């Protein structure tokens, strides 16, 4: 079953990071939802980093979302999972649901949205909203108007906007219909990440 309170998950500010150090730093700052996206790990490495991240967030209000490594997430006792389209094809959705993991899915175009909705996700991520230099993208930037269009299509399912988004653009993106904003470089490549996170958390409170 989908997550019982869709409004509470994911949080409006949703940073995506690639290391335990970042998970620990953001948890201490009081971030409510953090995605751990560490690429190219084997099974044992994935289980280790997921277990370590869960140990960091244990006993805190922070919800850890595991990107890609659904088997490690199940074994380690995670509660939240995010899959890209390629990962979704290979994942065992029945096993994921049996383990009571929430499921977020990345989408970039209409076909991917249809595929995602068939998996009854707990949220849908749309991106990239703006150009991003973090990885080569097969898809052109979607732009803010696409957020409004997709939110109308998916209804009560939370919509997460991702891709090149900075704090200064947050108000407009929420106004367009996004329920949450996934943030990468605006935190991890910021000259003062802690101050930036506090800005985002302040916006979070204002938008609540």
mmCIF file of N, CA and C in Angstrom, residues 98-200:
data_model
loop_
_atom_site.group_PDB
_atom_site.id
_atom_site.type_symbol
_atom_site.label_atom_id
_atom_site.label_comp_id
_atom_site.label_asym_id
_atom_site.label_seq_id
_atom_site.Cartn_x
_atom_site.Cartn_y
_atom_site.Cartn_z
ATOM 1 N N UNK A 98 6.083 -5.918 -0.506
ATOM 2 C CA UNK A 98 5.978 -6.863 0.606
ATOM 3 C C UNK A 98 6.829 -6.409 1.795
ATOM 4 N N UNK A 99 7.955 -5.771 1.482
ATOM 5 C CA UNK A 99 8.837 -5.257 2.533
ATOM 6 C C UNK A 99 8.351 -3.914 3.084
ATOM 7 N N UNK A 100 7.206 -3.438 2.542
ATOM 8 C CA UNK A 100 6.578 -2.193 2.997
ATOM 9 C C UNK A 100 7.460 -0.958 2.773
ATOM 10 N N UNK A 101 8.247 -0.994 1.706
ATOM 11 C CA UNK A 101 9.017 0.178 1.315
ATOM 12 C C UNK A 101 8.132 1.152 0.543
ATOM 13 N N UNK A 102 8.245 2.435 0.842
ATOM 14 C CA UNK A 102 7.619 3.416 -0.037
ATOM 15 C C UNK A 102 8.446 3.472 -1.325
ATOM 16 N N UNK A 103 7.822 3.934 -2.402
ATOM 17 C CA UNK A 103 8.493 3.915 -3.702
ATOM 18 C C UNK A 103 8.298 5.240 -4.436
ATOM 19 N N UNK A 104 9.410 5.913 -4.723
ATOM 20 C CA UNK A 104 9.412 7.079 -5.592
ATOM 21 C C UNK A 104 10.055 6.701 -6.915
ATOM 22 N N UNK A 105 9.582 7.317 -8.012
ATOM 23 C CA UNK A 105 10.067 6.940 -9.345
ATOM 24 C C UNK A 105 10.409 8.187 -10.151
ATOM 25 N N UNK A 106 11.557 8.155 -10.817
ATOM 26 C CA UNK A 106 11.976 9.238 -11.695
ATOM 27 C C UNK A 106 11.242 9.168 -13.028
ATOM 28 N N UNK A 107 10.877 10.335 -13.555
ATOM 29 C CA UNK A 107 10.264 10.408 -14.878
ATOM 30 C C UNK A 107 10.806 11.618 -15.623
ATOM 31 N N UNK A 108 10.836 11.493 -16.960
ATOM 32 C CA UNK A 108 11.373 12.569 -17.785
ATOM 33 C C UNK A 108 10.485 12.910 -18.980
ATOM 34 N N UNK A 109 9.525 12.040 -19.287
ATOM 35 C CA UNK A 109 8.624 12.316 -20.411
ATOM 36 C C UNK A 109 7.311 11.564 -20.195
ATOM 37 N N UNK A 110 6.390 11.720 -21.137
ATOM 38 C CA UNK A 110 5.055 11.152 -20.973
ATOM 39 C C UNK A 110 5.072 9.636 -20.869
ATOM 40 N N UNK A 111 5.893 8.987 -21.684
ATOM 41 C CA UNK A 111 5.967 7.528 -21.638
ATOM 42 C C UNK A 111 6.448 7.044 -20.275
ATOM 43 N N UNK A 112 7.452 7.713 -19.743
ATOM 44 C CA UNK A 112 7.975 7.312 -18.438
ATOM 45 C C UNK A 112 6.963 7.573 -17.332
ATOM 46 N N UNK A 113 6.181 8.617 -17.473
ATOM 47 C CA UNK A 113 5.134 8.870 -16.481
ATOM 48 C C UNK A 113 4.117 7.731 -16.468
ATOM 49 N N UNK A 114 3.712 7.273 -17.632
ATOM 50 C CA UNK A 114 2.751 6.170 -17.710
ATOM 51 C C UNK A 114 3.325 4.915 -17.061
ATOM 52 N N UNK A 115 4.595 4.634 -17.335
ATOM 53 C CA UNK A 115 5.251 3.470 -16.727
ATOM 54 C C UNK A 115 5.281 3.613 -15.208
ATOM 55 N N UNK A 116 5.618 4.805 -14.748
ATOM 56 C CA UNK A 116 5.693 5.043 -13.303
ATOM 57 C C UNK A 116 4.333 4.868 -12.636
ATOM 58 N N UNK A 117 3.298 5.400 -13.241
ATOM 59 C CA UNK A 117 1.970 5.336 -12.623
ATOM 60 C C UNK A 117 1.458 3.901 -12.524
ATOM 61 N N UNK A 118 1.872 3.060 -13.443
ATOM 62 C CA UNK A 118 1.467 1.644 -13.373
ATOM 63 C C UNK A 118 2.045 0.952 -12.147
ATOM 64 N N UNK A 119 3.126 1.506 -11.603
ATOM 65 C CA UNK A 119 3.759 0.917 -10.413
ATOM 66 C C UNK A 119 3.170 1.473 -9.116
ATOM 67 N N UNK A 120 2.115 2.269 -9.202
ATOM 68 C CA UNK A 120 1.472 2.909 -8.043
ATOM 69 C C UNK A 120 2.498 3.517 -7.077
ATOM 70 N N UNK A 121 3.232 4.521 -7.541
ATOM 71 C CA UNK A 121 4.290 5.098 -6.708
ATOM 72 C C UNK A 121 3.745 5.962 -5.577
ATOM 73 N N UNK A 122 4.572 6.161 -4.573
ATOM 74 C CA UNK A 122 4.232 7.064 -3.469
ATOM 75 C C UNK A 122 4.553 8.505 -3.818
ATOM 76 N N UNK A 123 5.428 8.707 -4.782
ATOM 77 C CA UNK A 123 5.621 10.026 -5.385
ATOM 78 C C UNK A 123 6.239 9.839 -6.756
ATOM 79 N N UNK A 124 6.104 10.867 -7.588
ATOM 80 C CA UNK A 124 6.711 10.893 -8.916
ATOM 81 C C UNK A 124 7.665 12.077 -8.968
ATOM 82 N N UNK A 125 8.889 11.834 -9.455
ATOM 83 C CA UNK A 125 9.854 12.916 -9.646
ATOM 84 C C UNK A 125 9.887 13.296 -11.123
ATOM 85 N N UNK A 126 9.834 14.584 -11.403
ATOM 86 C CA UNK A 126 9.890 15.104 -12.768
ATOM 87 C C UNK A 126 11.154 15.932 -12.936
ATOM 88 N N UNK A 127 11.903 15.631 -13.994
ATOM 89 C CA UNK A 127 13.097 16.421 -14.233
ATOM 90 C C UNK A 127 13.703 16.136 -15.594
ATOM 91 N N UNK A 128 14.754 16.867 -15.933
ATOM 92 C CA UNK A 128 15.241 18.023 -15.179
ATOM 93 C C UNK A 128 14.387 19.256 -15.453
ATOM 94 N N UNK A 129 14.086 20.024 -14.405
ATOM 95 C CA UNK A 129 13.311 21.249 -14.593
ATOM 96 C C UNK A 129 14.164 22.296 -15.309
ATOM 97 N N UNK A 130 15.424 22.416 -14.893
ATOM 98 C CA UNK A 130 16.370 23.338 -15.517
ATOM 99 C C UNK A 130 17.605 22.561 -15.981
ATOM 100 N N UNK A 131 18.453 23.161 -16.800
ATOM 101 C CA UNK A 131 19.685 22.471 -17.192
ATOM 102 C C UNK A 131 20.526 22.110 -15.972
ATOM 103 N N UNK A 132 21.155 20.954 -16.030
ATOM 104 C CA UNK A 132 22.018 20.520 -14.934
ATOM 105 C C UNK A 132 23.327 20.015 -15.492
ATOM 106 N N UNK A 133 24.401 20.314 -14.782
ATOM 107 C CA UNK A 133 25.734 19.894 -15.229
ATOM 108 C C UNK A 133 26.227 18.663 -14.477
ATOM 109 N N UNK A 134 25.397 18.138 -13.576
ATOM 110 C CA UNK A 134 25.868 17.031 -12.737
ATOM 111 C C UNK A 134 26.023 15.740 -13.519
ATOM 112 N N UNK A 135 25.203 15.545 -14.529
ATOM 113 C CA UNK A 135 25.340 14.357 -15.360
ATOM 114 C C UNK A 135 24.765 14.662 -16.732
ATOM 115 N N UNK A 136 25.244 13.959 -17.735
ATOM 116 C CA UNK A 136 24.726 14.188 -19.077
ATOM 117 C C UNK A 136 23.281 13.706 -19.130
ATOM 118 N N UNK A 137 22.406 14.561 -19.629
ATOM 119 C CA UNK A 137 20.987 14.241 -19.632
ATOM 120 C C UNK A 137 20.504 13.940 -21.039
ATOM 121 N N UNK A 138 19.742 12.868 -21.179
ATOM 122 C CA UNK A 138 19.144 12.532 -22.470
ATOM 123 C C UNK A 138 17.910 13.383 -22.738
ATOM 124 N N UNK A 139 17.450 14.091 -21.723
ATOM 125 C CA UNK A 139 16.180 14.806 -21.843
ATOM 126 C C UNK A 139 16.398 16.311 -21.718
ATOM 127 N N UNK A 140 15.639 17.062 -22.492
ATOM 128 C CA UNK A 140 15.741 18.513 -22.425
ATOM 129 C C UNK A 140 15.088 19.006 -21.139
ATOM 130 N N UNK A 141 15.485 20.192 -20.668
ATOM 131 C CA UNK A 141 14.841 20.742 -19.474
ATOM 132 C C UNK A 141 13.330 20.875 -19.668
ATOM 133 N N UNK A 142 12.592 20.535 -18.613
ATOM 134 C CA UNK A 142 11.136 20.515 -18.697
ATOM 135 C C UNK A 142 10.520 21.898 -18.532
ATOM 136 N N UNK A 143 11.135 22.732 -17.697
ATOM 137 C CA UNK A 143 10.581 24.054 -17.437
ATOM 138 C C UNK A 143 9.453 24.015 -16.411
ATOM 139 N N UNK A 144 9.191 25.155 -15.805
ATOM 140 C CA UNK A 144 8.198 25.240 -14.735
ATOM 141 C C UNK A 144 6.769 24.921 -15.211
ATOM 142 N N UNK A 145 6.328 25.333 -16.410
ATOM 143 C CA UNK A 145 4.951 25.019 -16.818
ATOM 144 C C UNK A 145 4.638 23.528 -16.838
ATOM 145 N N UNK A 146 5.632 22.695 -17.080
ATOM 146 C CA UNK A 146 5.407 21.250 -17.115
ATOM 147 C C UNK A 146 5.006 20.732 -15.732
ATOM 148 N N UNK A 147 5.485 21.389 -14.691
ATOM 149 C CA UNK A 147 5.116 20.991 -13.328
ATOM 150 C C UNK A 147 3.606 21.089 -13.146
ATOM 151 N N UNK A 148 3.040 22.202 -13.575
ATOM 152 C CA UNK A 148 1.592 22.404 -13.439
ATOM 153 C C UNK A 148 0.818 21.365 -14.231
ATOM 154 N N UNK A 149 1.275 21.095 -15.442
ATOM 155 C CA UNK A 149 0.605 20.111 -16.302
ATOM 156 C C UNK A 149 0.628 18.724 -15.669
ATOM 157 N N UNK A 150 1.789 18.316 -15.173
ATOM 158 C CA UNK A 150 1.902 16.967 -14.608
ATOM 159 C C UNK A 150 1.181 16.831 -13.284
ATOM 160 N N UNK A 151 1.162 17.900 -12.491
ATOM 161 C CA UNK A 151 0.452 17.830 -11.217
ATOM 162 C C UNK A 151 -1.037 17.607 -11.459
ATOM 163 N N UNK A 152 -1.581 18.235 -12.486
ATOM 164 C CA UNK A 152 -2.982 18.003 -12.827
ATOM 165 C C UNK A 152 -3.212 16.548 -13.224
ATOM 166 N N UNK A 153 -2.246 15.949 -13.896
ATOM 167 C CA UNK A 153 -2.401 14.584 -14.378
ATOM 168 C C UNK A 153 -2.293 13.552 -13.260
ATOM 169 N N UNK A 154 -1.429 13.796 -12.283
ATOM 170 C CA UNK A 154 -1.206 12.758 -11.263
ATOM 171 C C UNK A 154 -2.052 12.973 -10.008
ATOM 172 N N UNK A 155 -2.697 14.128 -9.898
ATOM 173 C CA UNK A 155 -3.637 14.320 -8.798
ATOM 174 C C UNK A 155 -2.987 14.328 -7.430
ATOM 175 N N UNK A 156 -3.421 13.421 -6.559
ATOM 176 C CA UNK A 156 -2.980 13.426 -5.165
ATOM 177 C C UNK A 156 -1.591 12.841 -4.957
ATOM 178 N N UNK A 157 -1.013 12.218 -5.982
ATOM 179 C CA UNK A 157 0.337 11.679 -5.822
ATOM 180 C C UNK A 157 1.315 12.850 -5.719
ATOM 181 N N UNK A 158 2.176 12.879 -4.708
ATOM 182 C CA UNK A 158 3.129 13.981 -4.592
ATOM 183 C C UNK A 158 4.039 14.075 -5.822
ATOM 184 N N UNK A 159 4.297 15.298 -6.247
ATOM 185 C CA UNK A 159 5.173 15.559 -7.385
ATOM 186 C C UNK A 159 6.447 16.231 -6.881
ATOM 187 N N UNK A 160 7.582 15.604 -7.187
ATOM 188 C CA UNK A 160 8.889 16.126 -6.794
ATOM 189 C C UNK A 160 9.568 16.721 -8.028
ATOM 190 N N UNK A 161 9.934 17.985 -7.942
ATOM 191 C CA UNK A 161 10.671 18.631 -9.030
ATOM 192 C C UNK A 161 12.161 18.477 -8.766
ATOM 193 N N UNK A 162 12.933 18.169 -9.825
ATOM 194 C CA UNK A 162 14.375 17.983 -9.670
ATOM 195 C C UNK A 162 15.092 18.490 -10.913
ATOM 196 N N UNK A 163 16.340 18.921 -10.715
ATOM 197 C CA UNK A 163 17.173 19.269 -11.852
ATOM 198 C C UNK A 163 17.539 20.728 -11.928
ATOM 199 N N UNK A 164 18.723 21.076 -11.428
ATOM 200 C CA UNK A 164 19.241 22.426 -11.565
ATOM 201 C C UNK A 164 18.518 23.482 -10.762
ATOM 202 N N UNK A 165 17.773 23.083 -9.735
ATOM 203 C CA UNK A 165 16.936 24.038 -8.994
ATOM 204 C C UNK A 165 17.719 24.686 -7.852
ATOM 205 N N UNK A 166 17.632 26.004 -7.790
ATOM 206 C CA UNK A 166 18.259 26.755 -6.717
ATOM 207 C C UNK A 166 17.187 27.316 -5.777
ATOM 208 N N UNK A 167 17.617 27.685 -4.595
ATOM 209 C CA UNK A 167 16.684 28.165 -3.579
ATOM 210 C C UNK A 167 15.832 29.331 -4.078
ATOM 211 N N UNK A 168 16.459 30.220 -4.851
ATOM 212 C CA UNK A 168 15.754 31.409 -5.316
ATOM 213 C C UNK A 168 14.570 31.074 -6.220
ATOM 214 N N UNK A 169 14.567 29.859 -6.790
ATOM 215 C CA UNK A 169 13.485 29.444 -7.682
ATOM 216 C C UNK A 169 12.398 28.647 -6.969
ATOM 217 N N UNK A 170 12.597 28.374 -5.688
ATOM 218 C CA UNK A 170 11.718 27.450 -4.969
ATOM 219 C C UNK A 170 10.270 27.933 -4.910
ATOM 220 N N UNK A 171 10.067 29.200 -4.600
ATOM 221 C CA UNK A 171 8.699 29.704 -4.437
ATOM 222 C C UNK A 171 7.893 29.526 -5.716
ATOM 223 N N UNK A 172 8.514 29.829 -6.849
ATOM 224 C CA UNK A 172 7.828 29.683 -8.126
ATOM 225 C C UNK A 172 7.508 28.241 -8.467
ATOM 226 N N UNK A 173 8.390 27.340 -8.076
ATOM 227 C CA UNK A 173 8.176 25.920 -8.362
ATOM 228 C C UNK A 173 7.075 25.349 -7.480
ATOM 229 N N UNK A 174 7.057 25.739 -6.216
ATOM 230 C CA UNK A 174 5.944 25.313 -5.359
ATOM 231 C C UNK A 174 4.624 25.895 -5.870
ATOM 232 N N UNK A 175 4.660 27.154 -6.297
ATOM 233 C CA UNK A 175 3.440 27.797 -6.796
ATOM 234 C C UNK A 175 2.920 27.106 -8.051
ATOM 235 N N UNK A 176 3.827 26.522 -8.829
ATOM 236 C CA UNK A 176 3.435 25.828 -10.063
ATOM 237 C C UNK A 176 2.790 24.474 -9.793
ATOM 238 N N UNK A 177 2.914 23.981 -8.547
ATOM 239 C CA UNK A 177 2.246 22.734 -8.210
ATOM 240 C C UNK A 177 3.121 21.647 -7.640
ATOM 241 N N UNK A 178 4.430 21.878 -7.568
ATOM 242 C CA UNK A 178 5.304 20.863 -6.981
ATOM 243 C C UNK A 178 5.021 20.719 -5.485
ATOM 244 N N UNK A 179 5.054 19.477 -5.011
ATOM 245 C CA UNK A 179 4.889 19.215 -3.584
ATOM 246 C C UNK A 179 6.225 19.192 -2.859
ATOM 247 N N UNK A 180 7.295 18.947 -3.610
ATOM 248 C CA UNK A 180 8.619 18.776 -3.029
ATOM 249 C C UNK A 180 9.651 19.169 -4.077
ATOM 250 N N UNK A 181 10.819 19.616 -3.626
ATOM 251 C CA UNK A 181 11.916 19.933 -4.538
ATOM 252 C C UNK A 181 13.143 19.132 -4.125
ATOM 253 N N UNK A 182 13.626 18.305 -5.049
ATOM 254 C CA UNK A 182 14.865 17.560 -4.823
ATOM 255 C C UNK A 182 16.037 18.452 -5.216
ATOM 256 N N UNK A 183 17.002 18.571 -4.317
ATOM 257 C CA UNK A 183 18.098 19.521 -4.474
ATOM 258 C C UNK A 183 19.425 18.778 -4.407
ATOM 259 N N UNK A 184 20.288 19.054 -5.370
ATOM 260 C CA UNK A 184 21.600 18.403 -5.374
ATOM 261 C C UNK A 184 22.687 19.475 -5.274
ATOM 262 N N UNK A 185 23.065 20.066 -6.387
ATOM 263 C CA UNK A 185 24.227 20.966 -6.411
ATOM 264 C C UNK A 185 24.023 22.237 -5.602
ATOM 265 N N UNK A 186 22.780 22.696 -5.444
ATOM 266 C CA UNK A 186 22.552 23.923 -4.687
ATOM 267 C C UNK A 186 22.958 23.756 -3.223
ATOM 268 N N UNK A 187 23.063 22.508 -2.780
ATOM 269 C CA UNK A 187 23.586 22.224 -1.445
ATOM 270 C C UNK A 187 25.025 21.739 -1.525
ATOM 271 N N UNK A 188 25.260 20.675 -2.279
ATOM 272 C CA UNK A 188 26.573 20.009 -2.233
ATOM 273 C C UNK A 188 27.689 20.833 -2.860
ATOM 274 N N UNK A 189 27.363 21.735 -3.784
ATOM 275 C CA UNK A 189 28.392 22.568 -4.407
ATOM 276 C C UNK A 189 28.330 24.020 -3.936
ATOM 277 N N UNK A 190 27.569 24.262 -2.873
ATOM 278 C CA UNK A 190 27.432 25.609 -2.351
ATOM 279 C C UNK A 190 28.642 25.977 -1.497
ATOM 280 N N UNK A 191 29.000 27.257 -1.518
ATOM 281 C CA UNK A 191 30.141 27.704 -0.721
ATOM 282 C C UNK A 191 29.880 27.566 0.776
ATOM 283 N N UNK A 192 28.614 27.664 1.180
ATOM 284 C CA UNK A 192 28.242 27.508 2.594
ATOM 285 C C UNK A 192 27.017 26.589 2.654
ATOM 286 N N UNK A 193 27.227 25.279 2.546
ATOM 287 C CA UNK A 193 26.103 24.346 2.481
ATOM 288 C C UNK A 193 25.165 24.432 3.679
ATOM 289 N N UNK A 194 25.717 24.602 4.887
ATOM 290 C CA UNK A 194 24.862 24.629 6.069
ATOM 291 C C UNK A 194 23.900 25.815 6.029
ATOM 292 N N UNK A 195 24.406 26.978 5.623
ATOM 293 C CA UNK A 195 23.550 28.159 5.534
ATOM 294 C C UNK A 195 22.485 27.967 4.453
ATOM 295 N N UNK A 196 22.866 27.334 3.363
ATOM 296 C CA UNK A 196 21.909 27.100 2.288
ATOM 297 C C UNK A 196 20.805 26.153 2.757
ATOM 298 N N UNK A 197 21.181 25.119 3.467
ATOM 299 C CA UNK A 197 20.191 24.184 3.996
ATOM 300 C C UNK A 197 19.224 24.905 4.924
ATOM 301 N N UNK A 198 19.736 25.783 5.762
ATOM 302 C CA UNK A 198 18.853 26.526 6.671
ATOM 303 C C UNK A 198 17.891 27.411 5.892
ATOM 304 N N UNK A 199 18.353 27.982 4.774
ATOM 305 C CA UNK A 199 17.447 28.757 3.915
ATOM 306 C C UNK A 199 16.321 27.869 3.400
ATOM 307 N N UNK A 200 16.692 26.718 2.899
ATOM 308 C CA UNK A 200 15.682 25.792 2.373
ATOM 309 C C UNK A 200 14.705 25.360 3.465
#
